[in-house]
């Protein structure tokens, strides 16, 4: 009679799950204490056990890889975070292609980690089978927030690179000509103003307003252009250009009357 091997016996699986839960509790405590090194060590063990219990292609393994990448990122090790984000994306894309939100979230983290790694030094090569990075408003918003936090912590060089990359990415996204997406880009402009990056905000908002003016014939109510002009006016006012701000505000109300 064929005997069951110990690693696959019900008792062995039960012990594995007990150990898995124990390591998860250790991770929770480590994260609470901001002991990221301890959390990283525990996540590595969790990944090994998760893959053994459910398989290396299981969604639980994807989640564990993603969380390990987050721990490395929080520990200021973006270059070490990248391979784990990349592996999580590969597994998810190959086995769960319909989970678009999950794929987008992982892809966003990959993009941000690459930007931060680039500000520190050469970034590692990740799998060639990854799709081309998708720039999105969600990614850009996270980049602004991360840049602002970096500046507050005195990491000015990294912050400058992130702000510059965010502006370049926003303008690139705007060039695609999708009005719905350019409307959401105002959120990026707001965050840039809040971070006191007025020049970048002005450049972005000016381009968005221009995009709306160029396609105004497609906006019969004038509502989108009205809001765009009001936001642009606020940016001009923060730059000290009071006269231009006033003219822009007046124009916004002329538009809404049409």
Short mmCIF file of C-alpha atoms in Angstrom, two decimals:
data_model
loop_
_atom_site.label_atom_id
_atom_site.label_comp_id
_atom_site.label_asym_id
_atom_site.label_seq_id
_atom_site.Cartn_x
_atom_site.Cartn_y
_atom_site.Cartn_z
CA UNK A 1 0.00 0.00 0.00
CA UNK A 2 1.30 3.43 -0.95
CA UNK A 3 2.06 5.57 2.06
CA UNK A 4 1.41 9.32 2.19
CA UNK A 5 4.56 11.40 2.46
CA UNK A 6 4.76 13.49 5.60
CA UNK A 7 4.68 16.94 3.92
CA UNK A 8 1.31 16.14 2.33
CA UNK A 9 -0.35 14.34 5.22
CA UNK A 10 -3.34 16.02 6.91
CA UNK A 11 -1.35 16.37 10.13
CA UNK A 12 1.57 17.99 8.32
CA UNK A 13 -0.77 20.40 6.54
CA UNK A 14 -2.44 21.24 9.83
CA UNK A 15 0.93 22.04 11.39
CA UNK A 16 1.88 24.16 8.40
CA UNK A 17 -1.28 26.23 8.76
CA UNK A 18 -0.64 26.70 12.47
CA UNK A 19 2.90 27.90 11.69
CA UNK A 20 1.54 30.11 8.95
CA UNK A 21 -0.89 31.81 11.32
CA UNK A 22 1.89 32.22 13.88
CA UNK A 23 4.13 33.98 11.37
CA UNK A 24 1.27 36.24 10.31
CA UNK A 25 0.82 37.30 13.93
CA UNK A 26 4.56 38.00 14.14
CA UNK A 27 4.26 40.13 10.99
CA UNK A 28 1.37 42.11 12.46
CA UNK A 29 3.40 42.83 15.60
CA UNK A 30 6.54 43.67 13.60
CA UNK A 31 4.67 46.12 11.39
CA UNK A 32 3.09 47.76 14.41
CA UNK A 33 6.58 48.24 15.89
CA UNK A 34 7.95 49.33 12.48
CA UNK A 35 10.34 46.38 12.60
CA UNK A 36 10.39 45.88 8.84
CA UNK A 37 13.42 43.60 8.92
CA UNK A 38 11.53 41.20 11.15
CA UNK A 39 8.45 41.44 8.95
CA UNK A 40 10.52 40.74 5.83
CA UNK A 41 11.98 37.59 7.36
CA UNK A 42 8.53 36.37 8.38
CA UNK A 43 6.97 37.16 4.99
CA UNK A 44 9.66 35.09 3.28
CA UNK A 45 8.69 32.13 5.44
CA UNK A 46 5.00 32.77 4.78
CA UNK A 47 5.59 32.75 1.02
CA UNK A 48 7.40 29.41 1.21
CA UNK A 49 4.63 27.83 3.31
CA UNK A 50 1.83 29.37 1.23
CA UNK A 51 3.34 28.00 -1.97
CA UNK A 52 3.70 24.57 -0.36
CA UNK A 53 0.11 24.47 0.91
CA UNK A 54 -1.79 26.12 -1.96
CA UNK A 55 0.75 26.19 -4.79
CA UNK A 56 3.13 28.78 -6.23
CA UNK A 57 0.47 30.10 -8.63
CA UNK A 58 -2.25 30.62 -6.02
CA UNK A 59 -3.70 34.05 -5.31
CA UNK A 60 -2.55 33.74 -1.69
CA UNK A 61 1.02 33.47 -2.98
CA UNK A 62 0.50 36.58 -5.10
CA UNK A 63 -0.73 38.48 -2.04
CA UNK A 64 2.22 37.32 0.06
CA UNK A 65 4.74 38.36 -2.61
CA UNK A 66 3.06 41.75 -2.89
CA UNK A 67 3.19 42.29 0.87
CA UNK A 68 6.85 41.27 0.99
CA UNK A 69 7.55 43.86 -1.69
CA UNK A 70 5.72 46.46 0.39
CA UNK A 71 7.85 45.61 3.43
CA UNK A 72 11.05 46.08 1.45
CA UNK A 73 9.68 49.36 0.10
CA UNK A 74 8.77 50.63 3.59
CA UNK A 75 12.26 49.60 4.71
CA UNK A 76 13.69 51.99 2.07
CA UNK A 77 14.82 49.11 -0.16
CA UNK A 78 12.90 49.69 -3.42
CA UNK A 79 15.43 47.74 -5.50
CA UNK A 80 14.77 44.66 -3.38
CA UNK A 81 11.02 45.25 -3.53
CA UNK A 82 10.91 45.24 -7.34
CA UNK A 83 11.53 41.50 -7.99
CA UNK A 84 8.73 40.54 -5.57
CA UNK A 85 6.26 43.00 -7.11
CA UNK A 86 7.28 41.73 -10.54
CA UNK A 87 6.81 38.08 -9.58
CA UNK A 88 3.41 38.86 -8.05
CA UNK A 89 2.38 40.58 -11.27
CA UNK A 90 3.58 37.72 -13.46
CA UNK A 91 1.62 35.13 -11.51
CA UNK A 92 -1.51 37.29 -11.38
CA UNK A 93 -1.37 38.18 -15.08
CA UNK A 94 -0.88 34.58 -16.15
CA UNK A 95 -3.47 33.02 -13.85
CA UNK A 96 -5.96 35.79 -12.96
CA UNK A 97 -6.12 38.09 -16.03
CA UNK A 98 -9.67 39.22 -15.17
CA UNK A 99 -8.59 40.76 -11.85
CA UNK A 100 -7.89 44.13 -13.44
CA UNK A 101 -7.89 46.10 -10.17
CA UNK A 102 -5.31 43.78 -8.62
CA UNK A 103 -3.12 43.92 -11.71
CA UNK A 104 -3.34 47.71 -11.80
CA UNK A 105 -2.41 48.00 -8.12
CA UNK A 106 0.66 45.80 -8.52
CA UNK A 107 1.67 47.61 -11.71
CA UNK A 108 1.36 50.93 -9.89
CA UNK A 109 3.66 49.74 -7.12
CA UNK A 110 6.17 48.48 -9.69
CA UNK A 111 6.24 51.87 -11.37
CA UNK A 112 6.67 53.80 -8.11
CA UNK A 113 9.34 51.42 -6.80
CA UNK A 114 11.24 51.81 -10.07
CA UNK A 115 11.10 55.60 -9.81
CA UNK A 116 12.40 55.55 -6.23
CA UNK A 117 15.06 52.97 -7.10
CA UNK A 118 16.18 55.17 -9.97
CA UNK A 119 16.65 58.10 -7.59
CA UNK A 120 18.92 55.91 -5.44
CA UNK A 121 20.90 54.16 -8.15
CA UNK A 122 20.69 51.70 -11.03
CA UNK A 123 17.56 49.61 -10.81
CA UNK A 124 17.62 45.81 -11.15
CA UNK A 125 16.38 44.02 -14.21
CA UNK A 126 12.98 42.45 -13.80
CA UNK A 127 11.30 39.77 -15.87
CA UNK A 128 11.05 40.51 -19.60
CA UNK A 129 7.55 39.03 -19.73
CA UNK A 130 6.11 41.98 -17.80
CA UNK A 131 3.85 44.26 -19.80
CA UNK A 132 4.99 47.78 -20.54
CA UNK A 133 4.39 49.97 -17.51
CA UNK A 134 0.99 51.62 -17.66
CA UNK A 135 0.94 55.20 -16.49
CA UNK A 136 -2.35 56.13 -14.85
CA UNK A 137 -3.79 58.92 -12.72
CA UNK A 138 -3.73 56.53 -9.75
CA UNK A 139 0.02 56.02 -10.23
CA UNK A 140 0.63 59.75 -10.57
CA UNK A 141 -1.31 60.58 -7.41
CA UNK A 142 0.76 58.09 -5.44
CA UNK A 143 3.95 59.54 -6.93
CA UNK A 144 3.04 63.07 -5.78
CA UNK A 145 2.25 61.83 -2.28
CA UNK A 146 5.49 59.86 -2.11
CA UNK A 147 7.49 62.82 -3.42
CA UNK A 148 5.99 65.10 -0.78
CA UNK A 149 6.81 62.60 1.97
CA UNK A 150 10.37 62.26 0.65
CA UNK A 151 10.79 66.04 0.75
CA UNK A 152 9.50 66.21 4.34
CA UNK A 153 12.05 63.57 5.33
CA UNK A 154 14.89 65.54 3.76
CA UNK A 155 15.32 63.28 0.74
CA UNK A 156 15.29 66.22 -1.62
CA UNK A 157 17.03 64.59 -4.57
CA UNK A 158 14.57 61.72 -4.68
CA UNK A 159 11.65 64.10 -4.20
CA UNK A 160 12.76 66.28 -7.12
CA UNK A 161 13.04 63.29 -9.42
CA UNK A 162 9.62 62.05 -8.41
CA UNK A 163 8.00 65.46 -8.93
CA UNK A 164 9.66 65.80 -12.35
CA UNK A 165 8.65 62.28 -13.35
CA UNK A 166 5.10 62.93 -12.20
CA UNK A 167 4.81 66.05 -14.34
CA UNK A 168 6.32 64.29 -17.36
CA UNK A 169 3.97 61.34 -16.89
CA UNK A 170 0.96 63.62 -16.52
CA UNK A 171 1.76 65.53 -19.70
CA UNK A 172 2.38 62.26 -21.53
CA UNK A 173 -0.99 60.93 -20.41
CA UNK A 174 -2.64 64.18 -21.47
CA UNK A 175 -1.13 63.89 -24.95
CA UNK A 176 -3.18 60.75 -25.53
CA UNK A 177 -6.18 63.05 -25.90
CA UNK A 178 -8.61 61.27 -23.58
CA UNK A 179 -10.79 63.99 -22.02
CA UNK A 180 -12.07 61.75 -19.24
CA UNK A 181 -8.51 61.01 -18.16
CA UNK A 182 -7.41 64.65 -18.43
CA UNK A 183 -10.31 65.61 -16.18
CA UNK A 184 -8.98 63.27 -13.51
CA UNK A 185 -5.52 64.78 -13.94
CA UNK A 186 -6.81 67.86 -12.10
CA UNK A 187 -6.45 65.80 -8.93
CA UNK A 188 -2.72 65.59 -9.65
CA UNK A 189 -2.64 69.35 -10.14
CA UNK A 190 -4.36 69.87 -6.77
CA UNK A 191 -1.82 67.68 -4.99
CA UNK A 192 1.03 69.52 -6.66
CA UNK A 193 -0.39 72.83 -5.41
CA UNK A 194 -0.81 71.43 -1.91
CA UNK A 195 2.83 70.32 -2.03
CA UNK A 196 3.75 73.90 -2.98
CA UNK A 197 4.95 72.76 -6.41
CA UNK A 198 3.20 75.67 -8.09
CA UNK A 199 5.29 75.74 -11.26
CA UNK A 200 4.58 72.08 -12.02
CA UNK A 201 0.91 72.55 -11.16
CA UNK A 202 0.67 75.58 -13.45
CA UNK A 203 2.30 73.76 -16.34
CA UNK A 204 -0.02 70.78 -15.98
CA UNK A 205 -3.23 72.77 -15.45
CA UNK A 206 -2.44 75.07 -18.35
CA UNK A 207 -2.10 72.07 -20.65
CA UNK A 208 -5.35 70.55 -19.38
CA UNK A 209 -7.24 73.80 -19.98
CA UNK A 210 -5.74 73.98 -23.46
CA UNK A 211 -6.93 70.43 -24.12
CA UNK A 212 -10.47 71.39 -23.11
CA UNK A 213 -10.38 74.54 -25.22
CA UNK A 214 -9.20 72.53 -28.22
CA UNK A 215 -12.13 70.14 -27.91
CA UNK A 216 -14.72 72.59 -26.60
CA UNK A 217 -17.06 71.81 -29.47
CA UNK A 218 -17.46 68.35 -27.95
CA UNK A 219 -18.55 69.84 -24.59
CA UNK A 220 -21.97 71.40 -25.32
CA UNK A 221 -22.76 72.23 -21.69
CA UNK A 222 -19.47 73.96 -21.02
CA UNK A 223 -19.39 72.41 -17.55
CA UNK A 224 -16.07 70.63 -17.96
CA UNK A 225 -14.35 73.71 -19.36
CA UNK A 226 -15.92 75.90 -16.65
CA UNK A 227 -14.45 73.72 -13.89
CA UNK A 228 -11.12 73.50 -15.68
CA UNK A 229 -10.85 77.28 -15.90
CA UNK A 230 -11.80 77.75 -12.24
CA UNK A 231 -9.08 75.34 -11.14
CA UNK A 232 -6.57 77.02 -13.40
CA UNK A 233 -7.56 80.38 -11.95
CA UNK A 234 -6.81 79.13 -8.44
CA UNK A 235 -3.36 78.03 -9.55
CA UNK A 236 -2.67 81.41 -11.15
CA UNK A 237 -3.74 83.13 -7.94
CA UNK A 238 -1.31 81.04 -5.90
CA UNK A 239 1.43 82.09 -8.30
CA UNK A 240 0.61 85.72 -7.53
CA UNK A 241 -0.83 86.40 -10.99
CA UNK A 242 -3.95 88.09 -9.67
CA UNK A 243 -4.98 89.82 -12.90
CA UNK A 244 -4.70 86.64 -14.98
CA UNK A 245 -6.55 84.72 -12.29
CA UNK A 246 -9.40 87.23 -12.34
CA UNK A 247 -9.64 87.13 -16.14
CA UNK A 248 -9.68 83.33 -16.09
CA UNK A 249 -12.45 83.29 -13.50
CA UNK A 250 -14.55 85.69 -15.56
CA UNK A 251 -13.99 83.55 -18.65
CA UNK A 252 -15.13 80.44 -16.74
CA UNK A 253 -18.50 82.06 -16.01
CA UNK A 254 -18.86 83.25 -19.58
CA UNK A 255 -18.39 79.65 -20.67
CA UNK A 256 -21.09 78.32 -18.34
CA UNK A 257 -23.61 80.81 -19.75
CA UNK A 258 -23.22 79.42 -23.26
#
